[in-house]
Each structure stands twice: as structure tokens, then as C-alpha cells.
Coordinates of C-alpha atoms in Angstrom, one line a residue:
X25 CA 0.0 0.0 0.0
X26 CA 1.0 3.6 -0.7
X27 CA 0.6 6.3 2.1
X28 CA 0.7 9.9 1.9
X29 CA 1.7 11.8 5.2
X30 CA 1.3 15.4 5.6
X31 CA 3.4 16.6 8.5
X32 CA 1.5 19.5 10.4
X33 CA 2.7 18.9 14.0
X34 CA 4.2 22.5 14.5
X35 CA 2.3 25.0 16.4
X36 CA 4.7 28.0 15.9
X37 CA 4.2 30.9 13.5
X38 CA 6.7 33.4 12.3
X39 CA 4.2 35.1 10.3
X40 CA 2.8 37.6 12.7
X41 CA -0.4 37.5 11.0
X42 CA -2.6 35.4 13.2
X43 CA -2.3 33.4 16.5
X44 CA -2.4 30.0 14.9
X45 CA 0.1 27.7 13.0
X46 CA 1.0 28.8 9.7
X47 CA -0.3 25.8 8.0
X48 CA -3.9 27.0 8.9
X49 CA -3.3 30.6 7.4
X50 CA -5.6 31.4 4.5
X51 CA -3.9 31.3 1.1
X52 CA -6.6 32.7 -1.2
X53 CA -9.9 31.2 -0.3
X54 CA -8.7 28.3 1.8
X55 CA -6.0 27.3 4.4
X56 CA -2.5 26.4 3.2
X57 CA -2.9 22.8 4.6
X58 CA -6.0 22.3 2.6
X59 CA -4.2 23.2 -0.7
X60 CA -1.7 20.7 0.2
X61 CA -4.2 18.1 1.2
X62 CA -6.1 18.5 -2.0
X63 CA -3.0 18.0 -4.1
X64 CA -2.1 14.9 -2.3
X65 CA -5.7 13.6 -2.8
X66 CA -5.4 14.2 -6.6
X67 CA -2.9 11.3 -6.7
X68 CA -4.8 8.2 -6.9
X69 CA -1.8 6.0 -6.0
X70 CA -2.3 7.0 -2.4
X71 CA -4.4 4.5 -0.6
X72 CA -4.7 7.0 2.3
X73 CA -3.3 10.5 3.1
X74 CA -2.3 10.8 6.7
X75 CA -2.2 14.2 8.6
X76 CA 0.0 14.3 11.6
X77 CA -1.1 17.5 13.5
X78 CA -0.6 18.7 17.1
X79 CA -3.2 17.2 19.5
X80 CA -4.5 20.8 20.2
X81 CA -5.5 21.3 16.8
X82 CA -7.0 17.9 15.8
X83 CA -10.6 19.0 16.2
X84 CA -9.9 22.2 14.3
X85 CA -8.4 20.2 11.3
X86 CA -11.3 17.9 11.5
X87 CA -13.6 20.9 10.9
X88 CA -11.5 22.1 8.1
X89 CA -11.7 18.6 6.2
X90 CA -15.5 18.8 6.7
X91 CA -15.7 22.2 5.4
X92 CA -13.4 21.9 2.3
X93 CA -13.3 18.2 1.4
X94 CA -16.7 17.5 0.0
X95 CA -16.1 14.2 -1.8
X96 CA -17.0 11.5 0.5
X97 CA -14.7 9.0 -1.1
X98 CA -11.8 11.5 -0.7
X99 CA -12.8 12.1 2.8
X100 CA -12.6 8.3 3.5
X101 CA -9.0 8.4 2.4
X102 CA -7.8 10.9 5.1
X103 CA -6.6 9.7 8.5
X104 CA -5.8 12.2 11.3
X105 CA -3.3 11.3 14.0
X106 CA -1.4 13.3 16.7
X107 CA 2.0 14.7 16.0
X108 CA 5.0 13.9 18.0
X109 CA 7.5 16.0 19.8
X110 CA 9.4 16.5 16.6
X111 CA 9.2 16.0 12.9
X112 CA 10.6 12.4 12.9
X113 CA 8.3 11.4 16.0
X114 CA 5.3 12.6 14.0
X115 CA 6.4 10.4 11.1
X116 CA 6.7 7.3 13.6
X117 CA 3.3 8.1 15.0
X118 CA 2.0 7.8 11.5
X119 CA 3.8 4.5 10.9
X120 CA 2.5 3.2 14.0
X121 CA -1.1 4.0 13.0
X122 CA -0.5 2.4 9.6
X123 CA 0.8 -0.7 10.9
X124 CA -1.9 -0.9 13.7
X125 CA -4.7 -0.5 11.1
X126 CA -3.2 -2.2 8.0
X127 CA -0.5 -4.3 9.3
X128 CA 3.2 -4.6 8.3
X129 CA 4.3 -5.2 4.7
X130 CA 7.8 -4.8 3.6
X131 CA 6.6 -3.1 0.4
X132 CA 4.4 -0.4 2.0
X133 CA 5.5 3.2 1.0
X134 CA 5.1 6.4 2.8
X135 CA 5.5 9.8 1.2
X136 CA 6.2 12.5 3.8
X137 CA 5.4 16.1 2.8
X138 CA 5.6 19.5 4.5
X139 CA 2.0 20.9 5.2
X140 CA 3.3 24.3 4.2
X141 CA 4.3 23.4 0.6
X142 CA 1.0 23.8 -1.0
X143 CA 2.5 23.8 -4.7
X144 CA 3.5 20.2 -4.8
X145 CA 3.1 18.6 -8.3
X146 CA 1.7 15.4 -9.5
X147 CA 4.9 14.8 -11.2
X148 CA 7.0 15.0 -8.0
X149 CA 4.6 12.9 -6.1
X150 CA 4.7 10.0 -8.7
X151 CA 8.4 10.2 -9.1
X152 CA 8.7 9.9 -5.3
X153 CA 6.5 6.8 -5.2
X154 CA 8.5 5.3 -8.2
X155 CA 11.8 5.9 -6.5
X156 CA 10.8 4.8 -3.1
X157 CA 9.5 1.6 -4.6
X158 CA 12.6 1.0 -6.6
X159 CA 15.4 2.1 -4.2
X160 CA 13.7 2.3 -0.7
X161 CA 14.5 6.0 -0.1
X162 CA 14.4 9.3 -1.9
X163 CA 14.5 13.0 -1.4
X164 CA 13.2 15.9 -3.4
X165 CA 15.9 18.5 -4.3
X166 CA 16.5 21.4 -6.6
X167 CA 20.2 22.4 -7.7
X168 CA 21.6 25.3 -5.5
X169 CA 21.3 28.5 -7.4
X170 CA 23.3 30.7 -5.2
X171 CA 27.0 30.0 -4.2
X172 CA 27.1 28.1 -0.8
X173 CA 29.4 29.8 1.6
X174 CA 30.5 27.9 4.9
X175 CA 31.8 29.8 7.9
X176 CA 32.6 28.0 10.8
X177 CA 32.9 30.9 13.2
X178 CA 30.1 33.2 11.6
X179 CA 32.5 36.0 10.7
X180 CA 34.8 34.8 7.9
X181 CA 34.5 32.2 5.1
X182 CA 35.9 28.8 5.8
X183 CA 35.0 27.1 2.6
X184 CA 33.1 27.7 -0.7
X185 CA 32.0 24.3 -1.8
X186 CA 31.7 23.3 -5.6
X187 CA 28.1 24.3 -6.4
X188 CA 27.8 21.7 -9.2
X189 CA 27.4 19.2 -6.1
X190 CA 25.1 21.4 -4.0
X191 CA 21.4 20.9 -3.8
X192 CA 18.5 22.4 -1.6
X193 CA 16.4 19.8 -0.1
X194 CA 12.5 20.1 -0.4
X195 CA 9.7 17.5 0.3
X196 CA 8.4 14.9 -0.3
X197 CA 10.9 12.5 1.1
X198 CA 9.6 9.0 0.7
X199 CA 10.7 5.6 1.9
X200 CA 9.8 2.0 2.2
X201 CA 8.5 2.0 5.7
X202 CA 10.1 -1.2 6.7
X203 CA 13.4 0.3 5.8
X204 CA 12.8 3.6 7.5
X205 CA 11.6 2.0 10.6
X206 CA 14.6 -0.3 10.8
X207 CA 17.0 2.4 10.4
X208 CA 15.4 4.7 13.0
X209 CA 15.2 2.0 15.6
X210 CA 19.0 1.5 15.1
X211 CA 19.8 5.0 15.9
X212 CA 21.3 6.0 19.2
X213 CA 19.7 8.7 21.2
X214 CA 22.7 10.9 20.6
X215 CA 22.2 10.4 16.9
X216 CA 18.4 11.1 17.0
X217 CA 19.3 14.4 18.4
X218 CA 21.2 15.5 15.3
X219 CA 18.3 14.5 12.9
X220 CA 17.1 17.6 10.8
X221 CA 14.7 15.4 8.7
X222 CA 13.8 11.8 7.7
X223 CA 16.5 11.4 5.0
X224 CA 19.2 12.1 7.6
X225 CA 18.1 8.8 9.3
X226 CA 19.2 7.0 6.2
X227 CA 22.3 9.2 5.6
X228 CA 23.6 8.5 9.2
X229 CA 23.1 4.8 8.9
X230 CA 24.6 4.9 5.3
X231 CA 21.6 3.8 3.4
X232 CA 21.6 5.4 -0.1
X233 CA 19.0 8.1 -0.8
X234 CA 18.1 8.9 -4.5
X235 CA 17.4 12.4 -5.7
X236 CA 14.1 13.3 -7.3
X237 CA 14.2 16.7 -9.3
X238 CA 12.1 19.2 -7.4
X239 CA 10.7 22.6 -8.6
X240 CA 11.5 26.1 -7.4
X241 CA 7.6 26.7 -7.3
X242 CA 7.4 23.7 -4.6
X243 CA 7.8 26.6 -2.0
X244 CA 7.8 26.1 1.7
X245 CA 5.9 29.0 3.5
X246 CA 7.9 29.8 6.6
X247 CA 8.4 33.6 6.6
X248 CA 6.0 36.5 5.7
X249 CA 8.1 36.9 2.5
X250 CA 7.2 33.3 1.6
X251 CA 3.6 34.1 2.3
X252 CA 3.5 37.1 0.0
X253 CA 5.1 35.2 -2.7
X254 CA 2.7 32.3 -2.3
X255 CA -0.3 34.7 -2.3
X256 CA 1.1 36.3 -5.7
X257 CA 1.4 32.7 -7.1
X258 CA -2.2 32.0 -6.6
X259 CA -3.4 35.5 -7.6
X260 CA -4.8 36.2 -4.1
X261 CA -5.0 39.3 -2.0
X262 CA -1.7 40.3 -0.3
X263 CA -1.8 40.2 3.5
X264 CA 0.8 42.4 5.2

């Protein structure tokens, strides 16, 4: 089976626009997370689309689903679970629910995606599924546009890596669940503390992660500037 997993466990907002997590802010005529959810539901390869959200916002998310997802067949494909203490904990909560409801299968796939990347495309989702099935793990990236500068003391340049080999990570990040779970359980507590995302679980354990071509338009909305760009992309009203 193939599962989408929208990661919406965060409750902070750097937008200074509203007193709610940024994934619930309006983008045009509906919340950011609804844009993301609808894009995921368009992919018919997903048997179910999970949403991992903070426990304090589950009822709110349920209300949004009832308001905006009107197709009953699509609504049946949505599963809400509580988020964890961090990103990977939320993923593991989703994995746990999948295995409780549907059992364990070494070929099950999970496609994890940021709630605040509403411009995900069908091509990126399908290639993530294809690569996860073929290789076991993949990450969505775009080539680095700007020169990357490393500074070890935050004052002077330590290194300028060859940009030819530099990429910027996006999401989705996709895996065979059996592989991701095995690698995560092999991590020490110290190794878990340095994880920045799910792909790093594989990198730390030397499991190869293949690259899926992303898109610049697959924007992550994290700052007021991102939000203004996203509003312009959908032709909505700008909110300062």
C-alpha cells in the first residue's frame, strides 16, 4: 500500500499575521494545509493520506476537512493522527497507526510532505513513489542556485563548496516503511538528536537516498516573505 503523510505537527508561527500555526493561514480562499491536502488527494496512487497534527489542533483540522473536502470518497482516504515531539516522531506516530490499522508489509511506501508546501506537483509525487518503490528511499531536491558559503565562526569564510554538487532539499521525502523504521530503531539517542529530517536517518546509517528533481515553485511557506510570494502565485490578495 502507498500512504501520503502530511506533517503538520508544528504550532509555531513566524508570520505575525494570526495566532495560529502557519499551515492554517488562509492562502486565497482556503487554508494552506487544505491546498496541500487536495494536491495529495489528487494522486490516486495513495491508498490513504495521513495528517499528523498537534493534538490541540486535531478538532480544528477535522472541521477544516469537513468544510473543504466535500467528496466523500476522498474524505474516507484521510486519516488524522496526533503529531509527536518533533518531525520524525510525528512520522513514527503515523507509521505506528498504519501498522496498527493495515498491518506490516515490507513493500508499504510512505511519502512524507510538509504541510506548508502547497504547490507540490503530481509529477513530483509520482516520481517519489516510483523511486521509493525502486530504491527504498528518496529526497526531492533542486540544484543550488546561489553559491554556498561555509563559515565555521560566522565571521569569515571557511569554505566555498563546488556548487555543481550542492542541492537544496525540499519535500516529499519518501521511503519503504520497513526500511525507514528499521534504520530509525537502530539510531542511538545521540544520533536522533542531530536529525534534521527523515532522510538524515538514512544518511546517518549509510543507506543510499536517491534524488528526485524538485521545482522552485514547490515553495515552503515559513516567513512573511514566503507568504507574500505564495499569495502572488495563486493570484490572491496580499496580506501584510
